[in-house]
Short mmCIF file of C-alpha atoms in Angstrom, two decimals:
data_model
loop_
_atom_site.label_atom_id
_atom_site.label_comp_id
_atom_site.label_asym_id
_atom_site.label_seq_id
_atom_site.Cartn_x
_atom_site.Cartn_y
_atom_site.Cartn_z
CA UNK M 168 12.29 -8.13 -5.04
CA UNK M 169 15.99 -8.71 -5.59
CA UNK M 170 17.77 -9.85 -2.41
CA UNK M 171 20.00 -7.16 -0.94
CA UNK M 172 23.03 -9.48 -0.99
CA UNK M 173 22.66 -9.83 -4.75
CA UNK M 174 22.49 -6.06 -5.13
CA UNK M 175 25.59 -5.65 -2.96
CA UNK M 176 27.48 -8.17 -5.08
CA UNK M 177 26.47 -6.35 -8.25
CA UNK M 178 27.62 -3.03 -6.77
CA UNK M 179 30.97 -4.54 -5.80
CA UNK M 180 31.39 -5.96 -9.30
CA UNK M 181 30.37 -2.65 -10.83
CA UNK M 182 32.91 -0.84 -8.69
CA UNK M 183 35.69 -3.08 -10.00
CA UNK M 184 34.51 -2.71 -13.60
CA UNK M 185 34.37 1.08 -13.20
CA UNK M 186 38.07 1.10 -12.38
CA UNK M 187 38.75 -0.90 -15.56
CA UNK M 188 36.60 1.24 -17.89
CA UNK M 189 38.56 3.06 -20.56
CA UNK M 190 36.32 4.05 -23.43
CA UNK M 191 33.09 6.01 -23.73
CA UNK M 192 31.00 2.91 -24.49
CA UNK M 193 32.16 1.22 -21.26
CA UNK M 194 31.33 4.36 -19.29
CA UNK M 195 27.87 4.57 -20.91
CA UNK M 196 27.08 0.92 -20.06
CA UNK M 197 28.36 1.32 -16.51
CA UNK M 198 26.31 4.48 -16.02
CA UNK M 199 23.22 2.63 -17.23
CA UNK M 200 23.92 -0.23 -14.80
CA UNK M 201 24.41 2.25 -11.96
CA UNK M 202 21.01 3.76 -12.74
CA UNK M 203 19.38 0.31 -12.81
CA UNK M 204 20.95 -0.61 -9.47
CA UNK M 205 19.87 2.70 -8.00
CA UNK M 206 16.26 2.01 -9.02
CA UNK M 207 16.47 -1.52 -7.60
CA UNK M 208 17.78 -0.16 -4.30
CA UNK M 209 15.02 2.44 -4.18
CA UNK M 210 12.42 -0.27 -4.78
CA UNK M 211 13.98 -2.37 -2.03
CA UNK M 212 13.96 0.60 0.33
CA UNK M 213 10.29 1.33 -0.45
CA UNK M 214 9.35 -2.28 0.23
CA UNK M 215 11.20 -2.21 3.54
CA UNK M 216 9.40 1.01 4.53
CA UNK M 217 6.05 -0.68 3.84
CA UNK M 218 7.05 -3.72 5.87
CA UNK M 219 8.23 -1.51 8.72
CA UNK M 220 4.92 0.36 8.72
CA UNK M 221 3.08 -2.98 8.83
CA UNK M 222 5.23 -4.13 11.76
CA UNK M 223 4.58 -0.88 13.64
CA UNK M 224 0.85 -1.27 13.07
CA UNK M 225 0.95 -4.86 14.34
CA UNK M 226 2.98 -3.79 17.37
CA UNK M 227 0.47 -1.06 18.24
CA UNK M 228 -2.39 -3.51 17.92
CA UNK M 229 -0.58 -5.96 20.17
CA UNK M 230 0.00 -3.25 22.79
CA UNK M 231 -3.68 -2.32 22.71
CA UNK M 232 -4.63 -5.98 23.14
CA UNK M 233 -2.24 -6.37 26.07
CA UNK M 234 -3.63 -3.20 27.66
CA UNK M 235 -7.14 -4.71 27.61
CA UNK M 236 -6.01 -7.83 29.45
#
C-alpha cells in the first residue's frame, strides 16, 4: 500500500500541474492521474477500515478477558 504522505505529495503536485495545464492532452493525462490517485486513496481507505475492524475485534476480546479476571 502506498504511504498516505506519498499520495498527499502527488495530489499537491497534481494540483499545481492542473493550474499549468493548457491543452487537451495535458488535461487528459491529469484526469487519468486523478483517477489513479482516487483508486489508490480508496484502496488505502479500505485497508484502514479492515485494520480498524481488526483493532475493534481485539479490543472486544481484551475486554472479555478482563471481565473474566
